[in-house]
mmCIF file of N, CA and C in Angstrom:
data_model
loop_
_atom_site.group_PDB
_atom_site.id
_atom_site.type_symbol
_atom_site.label_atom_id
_atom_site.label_comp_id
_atom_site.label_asym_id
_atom_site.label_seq_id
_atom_site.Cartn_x
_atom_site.Cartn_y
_atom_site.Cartn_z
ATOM 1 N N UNK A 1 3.412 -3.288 -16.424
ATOM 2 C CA UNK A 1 3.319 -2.585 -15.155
ATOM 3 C C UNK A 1 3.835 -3.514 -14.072
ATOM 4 N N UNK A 2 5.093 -3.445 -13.638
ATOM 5 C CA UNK A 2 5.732 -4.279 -12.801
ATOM 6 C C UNK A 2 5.305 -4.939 -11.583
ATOM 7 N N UNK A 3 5.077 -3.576 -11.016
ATOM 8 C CA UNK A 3 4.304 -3.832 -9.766
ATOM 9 C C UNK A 3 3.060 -3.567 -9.392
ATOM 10 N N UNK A 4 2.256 -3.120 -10.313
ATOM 11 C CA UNK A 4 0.857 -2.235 -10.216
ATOM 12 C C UNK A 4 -0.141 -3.221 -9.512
ATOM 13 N N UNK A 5 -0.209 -4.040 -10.309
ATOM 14 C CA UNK A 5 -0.957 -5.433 -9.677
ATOM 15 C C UNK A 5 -0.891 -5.899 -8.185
ATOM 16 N N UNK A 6 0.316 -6.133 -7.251
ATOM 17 C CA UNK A 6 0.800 -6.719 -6.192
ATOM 18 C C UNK A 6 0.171 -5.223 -5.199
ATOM 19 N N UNK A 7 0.536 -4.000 -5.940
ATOM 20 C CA UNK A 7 0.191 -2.532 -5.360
ATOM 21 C C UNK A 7 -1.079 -2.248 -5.285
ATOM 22 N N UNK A 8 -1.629 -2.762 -6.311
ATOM 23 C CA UNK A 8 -3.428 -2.434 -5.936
ATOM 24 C C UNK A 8 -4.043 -3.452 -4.835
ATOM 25 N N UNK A 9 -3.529 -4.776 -5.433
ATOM 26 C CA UNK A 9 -3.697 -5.318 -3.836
ATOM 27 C C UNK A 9 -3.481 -5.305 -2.599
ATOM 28 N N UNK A 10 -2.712 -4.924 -2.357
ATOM 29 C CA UNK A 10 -1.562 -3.958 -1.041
ATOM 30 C C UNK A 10 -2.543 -3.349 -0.773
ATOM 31 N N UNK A 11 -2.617 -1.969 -1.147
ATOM 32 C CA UNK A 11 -3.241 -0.776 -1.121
ATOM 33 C C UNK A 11 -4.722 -1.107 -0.414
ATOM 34 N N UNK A 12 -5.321 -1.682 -1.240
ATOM 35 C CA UNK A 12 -6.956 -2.631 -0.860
ATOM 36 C C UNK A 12 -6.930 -3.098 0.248
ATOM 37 N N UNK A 13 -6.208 -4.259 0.191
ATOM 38 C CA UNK A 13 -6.626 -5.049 1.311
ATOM 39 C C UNK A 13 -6.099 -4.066 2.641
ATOM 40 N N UNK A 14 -5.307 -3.284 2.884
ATOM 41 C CA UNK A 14 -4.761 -1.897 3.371
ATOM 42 C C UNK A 14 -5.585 -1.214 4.266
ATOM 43 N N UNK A 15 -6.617 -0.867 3.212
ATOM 44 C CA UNK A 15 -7.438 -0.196 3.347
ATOM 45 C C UNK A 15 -8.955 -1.269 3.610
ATOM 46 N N UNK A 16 -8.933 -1.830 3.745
ATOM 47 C CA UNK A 16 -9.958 -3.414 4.152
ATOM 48 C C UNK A 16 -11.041 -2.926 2.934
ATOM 49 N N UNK A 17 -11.079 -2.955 1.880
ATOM 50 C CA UNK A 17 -11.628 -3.030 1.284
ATOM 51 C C UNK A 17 -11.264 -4.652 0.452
ATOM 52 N N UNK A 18 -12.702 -4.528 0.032
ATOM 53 C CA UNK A 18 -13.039 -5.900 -1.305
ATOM 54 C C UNK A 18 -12.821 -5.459 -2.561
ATOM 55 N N UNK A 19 -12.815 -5.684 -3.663
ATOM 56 C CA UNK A 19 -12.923 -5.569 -4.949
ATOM 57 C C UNK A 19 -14.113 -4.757 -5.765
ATOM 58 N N UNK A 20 -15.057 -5.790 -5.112
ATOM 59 C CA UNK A 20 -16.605 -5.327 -5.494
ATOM 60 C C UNK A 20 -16.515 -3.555 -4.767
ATOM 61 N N UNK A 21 -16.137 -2.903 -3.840
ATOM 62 C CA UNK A 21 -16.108 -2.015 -3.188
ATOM 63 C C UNK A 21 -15.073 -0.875 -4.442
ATOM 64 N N UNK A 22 -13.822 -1.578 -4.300
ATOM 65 C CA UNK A 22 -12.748 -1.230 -5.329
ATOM 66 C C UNK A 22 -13.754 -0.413 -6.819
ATOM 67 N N UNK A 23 -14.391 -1.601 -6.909
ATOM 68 C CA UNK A 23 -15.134 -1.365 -8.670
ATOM 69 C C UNK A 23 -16.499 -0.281 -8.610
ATOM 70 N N UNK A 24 -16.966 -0.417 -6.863
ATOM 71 C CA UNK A 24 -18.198 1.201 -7.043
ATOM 72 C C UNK A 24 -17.294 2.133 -7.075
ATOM 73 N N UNK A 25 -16.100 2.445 -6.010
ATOM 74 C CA UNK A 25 -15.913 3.380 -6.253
ATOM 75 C C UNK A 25 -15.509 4.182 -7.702
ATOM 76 N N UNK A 26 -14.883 3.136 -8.330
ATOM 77 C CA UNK A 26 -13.988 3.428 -9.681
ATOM 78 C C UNK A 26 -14.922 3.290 -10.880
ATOM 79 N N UNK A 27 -16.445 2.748 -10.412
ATOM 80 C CA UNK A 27 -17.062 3.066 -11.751
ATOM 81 C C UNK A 27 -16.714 1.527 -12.708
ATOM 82 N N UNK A 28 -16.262 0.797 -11.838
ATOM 83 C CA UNK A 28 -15.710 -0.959 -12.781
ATOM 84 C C UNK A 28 -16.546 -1.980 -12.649
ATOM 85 N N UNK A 29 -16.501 -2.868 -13.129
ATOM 86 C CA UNK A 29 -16.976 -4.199 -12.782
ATOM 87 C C UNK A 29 -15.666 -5.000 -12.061
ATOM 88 N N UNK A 30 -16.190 -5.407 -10.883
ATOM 89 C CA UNK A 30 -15.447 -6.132 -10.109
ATOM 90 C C UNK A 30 -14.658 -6.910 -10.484
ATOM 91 N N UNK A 31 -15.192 -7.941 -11.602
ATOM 92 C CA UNK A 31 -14.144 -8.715 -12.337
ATOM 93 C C UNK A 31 -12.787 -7.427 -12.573
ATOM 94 N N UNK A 32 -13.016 -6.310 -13.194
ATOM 95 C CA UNK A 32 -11.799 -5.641 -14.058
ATOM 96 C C UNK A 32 -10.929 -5.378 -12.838
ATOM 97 N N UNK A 33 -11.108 -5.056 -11.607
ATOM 98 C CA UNK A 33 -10.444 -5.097 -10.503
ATOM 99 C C UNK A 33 -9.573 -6.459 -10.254
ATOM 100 N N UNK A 34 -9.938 -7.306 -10.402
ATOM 101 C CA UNK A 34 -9.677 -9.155 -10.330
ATOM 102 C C UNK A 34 -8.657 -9.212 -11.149
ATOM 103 N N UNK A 35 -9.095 -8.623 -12.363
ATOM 104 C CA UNK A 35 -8.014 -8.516 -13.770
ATOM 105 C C UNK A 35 -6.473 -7.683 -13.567
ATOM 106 N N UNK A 36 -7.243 -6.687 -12.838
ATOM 107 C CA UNK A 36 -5.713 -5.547 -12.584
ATOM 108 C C UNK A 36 -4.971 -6.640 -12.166
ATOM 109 N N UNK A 37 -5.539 -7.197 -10.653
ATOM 110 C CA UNK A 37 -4.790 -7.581 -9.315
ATOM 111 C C UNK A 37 -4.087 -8.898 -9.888
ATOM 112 N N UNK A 38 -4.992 -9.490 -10.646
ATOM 113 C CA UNK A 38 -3.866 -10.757 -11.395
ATOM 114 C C UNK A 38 -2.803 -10.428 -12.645
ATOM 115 N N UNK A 39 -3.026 -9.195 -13.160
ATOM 116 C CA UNK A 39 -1.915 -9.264 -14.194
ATOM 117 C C UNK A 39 -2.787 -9.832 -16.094
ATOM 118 N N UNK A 40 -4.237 -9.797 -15.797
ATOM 119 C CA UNK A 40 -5.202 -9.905 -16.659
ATOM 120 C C UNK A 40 -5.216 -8.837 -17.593
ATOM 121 N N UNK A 41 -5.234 -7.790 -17.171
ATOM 122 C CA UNK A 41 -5.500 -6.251 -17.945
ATOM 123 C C UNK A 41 -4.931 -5.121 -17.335
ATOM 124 N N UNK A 42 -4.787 -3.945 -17.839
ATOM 125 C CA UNK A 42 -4.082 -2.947 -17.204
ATOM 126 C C UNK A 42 -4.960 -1.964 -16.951
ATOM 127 N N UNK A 43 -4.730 -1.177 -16.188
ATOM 128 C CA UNK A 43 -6.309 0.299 -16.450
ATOM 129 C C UNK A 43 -5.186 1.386 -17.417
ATOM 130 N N UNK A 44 -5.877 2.353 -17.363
ATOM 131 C CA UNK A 44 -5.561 3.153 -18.685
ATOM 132 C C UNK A 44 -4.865 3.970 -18.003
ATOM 133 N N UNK A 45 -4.390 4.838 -18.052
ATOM 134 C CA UNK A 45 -3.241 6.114 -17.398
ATOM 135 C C UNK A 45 -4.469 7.181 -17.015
ATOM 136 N N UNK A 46 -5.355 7.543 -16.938
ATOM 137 C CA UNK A 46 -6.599 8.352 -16.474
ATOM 138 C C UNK A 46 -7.136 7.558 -14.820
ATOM 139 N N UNK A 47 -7.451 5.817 -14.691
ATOM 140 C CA UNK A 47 -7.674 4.891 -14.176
ATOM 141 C C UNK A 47 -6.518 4.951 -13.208
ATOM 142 N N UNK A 48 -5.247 5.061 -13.483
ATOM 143 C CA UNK A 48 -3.830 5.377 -12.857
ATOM 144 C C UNK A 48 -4.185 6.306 -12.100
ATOM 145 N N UNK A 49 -4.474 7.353 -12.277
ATOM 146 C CA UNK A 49 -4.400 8.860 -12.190
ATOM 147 C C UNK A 49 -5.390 8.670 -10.817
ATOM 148 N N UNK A 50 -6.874 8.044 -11.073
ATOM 149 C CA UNK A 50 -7.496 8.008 -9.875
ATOM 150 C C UNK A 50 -7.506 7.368 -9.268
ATOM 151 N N UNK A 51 -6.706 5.947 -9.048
ATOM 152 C CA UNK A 51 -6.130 5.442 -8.078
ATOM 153 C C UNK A 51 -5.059 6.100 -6.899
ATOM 154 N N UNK A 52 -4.398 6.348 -7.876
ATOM 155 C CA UNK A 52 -3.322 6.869 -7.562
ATOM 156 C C UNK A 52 -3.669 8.216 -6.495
ATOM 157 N N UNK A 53 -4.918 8.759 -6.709
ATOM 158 C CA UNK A 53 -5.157 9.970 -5.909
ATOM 159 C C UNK A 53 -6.513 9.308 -4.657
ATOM 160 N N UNK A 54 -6.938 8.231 -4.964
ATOM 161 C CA UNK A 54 -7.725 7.769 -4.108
ATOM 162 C C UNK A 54 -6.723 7.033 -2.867
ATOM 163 N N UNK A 55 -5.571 6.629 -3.061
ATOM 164 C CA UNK A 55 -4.503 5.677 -2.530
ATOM 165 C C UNK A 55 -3.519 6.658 -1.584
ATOM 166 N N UNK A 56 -3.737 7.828 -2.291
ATOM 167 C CA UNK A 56 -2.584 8.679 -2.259
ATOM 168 C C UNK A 56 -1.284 8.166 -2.255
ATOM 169 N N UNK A 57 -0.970 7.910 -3.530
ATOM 170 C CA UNK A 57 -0.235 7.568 -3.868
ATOM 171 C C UNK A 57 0.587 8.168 -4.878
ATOM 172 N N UNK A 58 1.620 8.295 -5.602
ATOM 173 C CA UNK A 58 2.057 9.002 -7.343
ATOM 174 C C UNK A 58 1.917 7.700 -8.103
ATOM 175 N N UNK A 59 1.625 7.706 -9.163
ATOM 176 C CA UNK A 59 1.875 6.871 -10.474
ATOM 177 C C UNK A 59 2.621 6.225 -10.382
ATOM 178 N N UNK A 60 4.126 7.314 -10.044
ATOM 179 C CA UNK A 60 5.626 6.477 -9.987
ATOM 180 C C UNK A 60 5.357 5.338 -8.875
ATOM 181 N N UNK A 61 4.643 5.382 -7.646
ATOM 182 C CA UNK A 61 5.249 4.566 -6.407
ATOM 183 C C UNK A 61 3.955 3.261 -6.769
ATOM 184 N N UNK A 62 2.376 3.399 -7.805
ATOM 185 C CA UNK A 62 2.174 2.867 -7.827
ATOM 186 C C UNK A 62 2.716 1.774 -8.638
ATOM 187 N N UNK A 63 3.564 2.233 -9.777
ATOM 188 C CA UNK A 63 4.067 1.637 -10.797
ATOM 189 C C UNK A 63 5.236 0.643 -10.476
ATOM 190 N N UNK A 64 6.305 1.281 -9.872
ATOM 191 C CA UNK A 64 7.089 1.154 -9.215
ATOM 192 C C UNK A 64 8.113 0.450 -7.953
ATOM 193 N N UNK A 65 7.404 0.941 -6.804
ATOM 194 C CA UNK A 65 7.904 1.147 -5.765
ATOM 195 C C UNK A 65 6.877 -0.161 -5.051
ATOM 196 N N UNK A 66 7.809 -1.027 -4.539
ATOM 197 C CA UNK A 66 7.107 -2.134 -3.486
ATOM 198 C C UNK A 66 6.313 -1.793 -2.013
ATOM 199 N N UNK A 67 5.198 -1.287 -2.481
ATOM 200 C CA UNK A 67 4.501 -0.207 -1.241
ATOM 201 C C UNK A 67 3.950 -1.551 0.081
ATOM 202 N N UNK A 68 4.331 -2.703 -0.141
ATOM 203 C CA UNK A 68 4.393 -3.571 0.726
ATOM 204 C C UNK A 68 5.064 -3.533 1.221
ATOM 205 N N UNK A 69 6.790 -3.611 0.954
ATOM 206 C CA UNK A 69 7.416 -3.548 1.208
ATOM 207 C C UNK A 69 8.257 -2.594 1.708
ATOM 208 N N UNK A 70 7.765 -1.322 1.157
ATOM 209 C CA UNK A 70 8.082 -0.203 1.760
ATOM 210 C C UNK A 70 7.137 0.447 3.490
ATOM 211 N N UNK A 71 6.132 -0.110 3.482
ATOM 212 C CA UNK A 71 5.134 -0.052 4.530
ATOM 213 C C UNK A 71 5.999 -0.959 5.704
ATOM 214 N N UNK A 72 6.238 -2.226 5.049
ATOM 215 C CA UNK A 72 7.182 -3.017 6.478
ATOM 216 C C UNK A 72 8.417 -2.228 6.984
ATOM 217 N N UNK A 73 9.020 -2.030 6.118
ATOM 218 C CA UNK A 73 10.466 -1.599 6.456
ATOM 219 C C UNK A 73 10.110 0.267 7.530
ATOM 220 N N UNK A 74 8.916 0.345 6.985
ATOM 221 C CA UNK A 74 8.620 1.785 7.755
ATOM 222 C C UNK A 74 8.310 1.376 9.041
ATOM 223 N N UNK A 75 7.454 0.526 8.921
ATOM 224 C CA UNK A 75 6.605 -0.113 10.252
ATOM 225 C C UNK A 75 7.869 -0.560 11.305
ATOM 226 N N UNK A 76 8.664 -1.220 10.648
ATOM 227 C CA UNK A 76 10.066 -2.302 11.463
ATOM 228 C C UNK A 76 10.858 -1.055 12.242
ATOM 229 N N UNK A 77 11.228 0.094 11.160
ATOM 230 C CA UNK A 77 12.128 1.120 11.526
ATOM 231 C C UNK A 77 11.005 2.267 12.858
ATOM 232 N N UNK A 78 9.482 2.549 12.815
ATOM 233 C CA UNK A 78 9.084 3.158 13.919
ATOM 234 C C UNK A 78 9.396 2.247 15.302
ATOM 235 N N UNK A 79 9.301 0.610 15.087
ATOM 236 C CA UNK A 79 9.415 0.087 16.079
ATOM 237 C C UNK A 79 10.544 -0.194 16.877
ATOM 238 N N UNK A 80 11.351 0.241 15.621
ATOM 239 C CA UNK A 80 13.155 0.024 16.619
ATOM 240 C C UNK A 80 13.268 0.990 17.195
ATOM 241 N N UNK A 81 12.993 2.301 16.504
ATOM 242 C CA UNK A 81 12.894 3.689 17.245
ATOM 243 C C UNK A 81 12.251 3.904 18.551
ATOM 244 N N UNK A 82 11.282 3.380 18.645
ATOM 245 C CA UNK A 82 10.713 3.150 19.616
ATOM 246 C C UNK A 82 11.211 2.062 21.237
ATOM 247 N N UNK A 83 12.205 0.975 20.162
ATOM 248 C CA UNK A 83 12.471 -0.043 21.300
ATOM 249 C C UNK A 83 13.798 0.833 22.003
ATOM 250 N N UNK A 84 14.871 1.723 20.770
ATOM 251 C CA UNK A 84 15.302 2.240 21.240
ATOM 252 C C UNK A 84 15.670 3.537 22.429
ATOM 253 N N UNK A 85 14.396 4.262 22.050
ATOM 254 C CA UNK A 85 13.495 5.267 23.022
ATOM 255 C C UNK A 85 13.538 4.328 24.672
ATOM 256 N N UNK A 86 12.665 3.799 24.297
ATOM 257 C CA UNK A 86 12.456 2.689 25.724
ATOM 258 C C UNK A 86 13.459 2.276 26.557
ATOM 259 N N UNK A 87 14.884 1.729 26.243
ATOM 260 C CA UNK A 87 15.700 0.981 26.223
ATOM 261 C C UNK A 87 16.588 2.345 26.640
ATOM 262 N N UNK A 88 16.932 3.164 25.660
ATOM 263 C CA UNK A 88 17.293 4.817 26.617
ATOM 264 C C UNK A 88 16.981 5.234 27.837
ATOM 265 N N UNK A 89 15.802 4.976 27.973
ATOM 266 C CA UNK A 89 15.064 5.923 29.167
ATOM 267 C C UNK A 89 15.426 4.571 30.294
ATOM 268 N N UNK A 90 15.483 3.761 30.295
ATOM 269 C CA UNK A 90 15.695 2.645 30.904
ATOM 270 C C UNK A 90 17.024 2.589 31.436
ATOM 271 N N UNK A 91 17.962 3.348 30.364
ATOM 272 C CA UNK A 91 19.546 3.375 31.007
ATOM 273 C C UNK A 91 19.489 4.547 32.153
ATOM 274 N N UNK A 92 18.608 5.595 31.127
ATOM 275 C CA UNK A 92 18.933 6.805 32.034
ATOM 276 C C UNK A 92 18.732 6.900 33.727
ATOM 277 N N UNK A 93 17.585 6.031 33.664
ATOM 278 C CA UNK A 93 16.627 5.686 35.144
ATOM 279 C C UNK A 93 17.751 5.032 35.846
ATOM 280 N N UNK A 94 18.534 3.879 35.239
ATOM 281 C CA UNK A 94 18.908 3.389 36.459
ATOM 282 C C UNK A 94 20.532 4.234 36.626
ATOM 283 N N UNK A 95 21.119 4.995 35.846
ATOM 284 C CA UNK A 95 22.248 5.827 36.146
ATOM 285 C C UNK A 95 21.725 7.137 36.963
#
């Protein structure tokens, strides 16, 4: 699982949660959370399934997709939009 590990941590700390928090909701022992996030053990495709819907997330993007990295590049692109917005209205004012 390529990225599942780096993604559950993402996701968590995201969401300001701990591990121990991670493992009531999911029914785990905190260690098995510890295990995902290091690359120790995998959860099962059911374990997938309710992450994945607690995260709102798909399988694919947890599996997958650098949701760190995809979160910055979202975050970077509202803020240019934004500097650009600003920076518009700024031309318009003084023409």
């Amino acid at each position: 699982m390529s990225l599942f590990s780096k993604n559950l941590r993402f996701l968590r700390k995201k969401g300001n949660h701990n591990q121990d928090e991670i493992s009531i909701l999911f029914n785990k022992r905190a260690n098995t959370i510890g295990n995902w996030e290091n690359k120790k053990s995998e959860p099962s495709l059911a374990e997938l399934i309710k992450l994945g819907e607690y995260f709102k997330v798909t399988i694919q993007e947890l599996l997958h997709t650098d949701l760190e990295m995809q979160s910055f590049q979202h975050d970077l692109g509202s803020k240019i939009r934004s500097e650009e917005r600003r920076v518009g209205k700024e031309c318009r004012s003084r023409w």
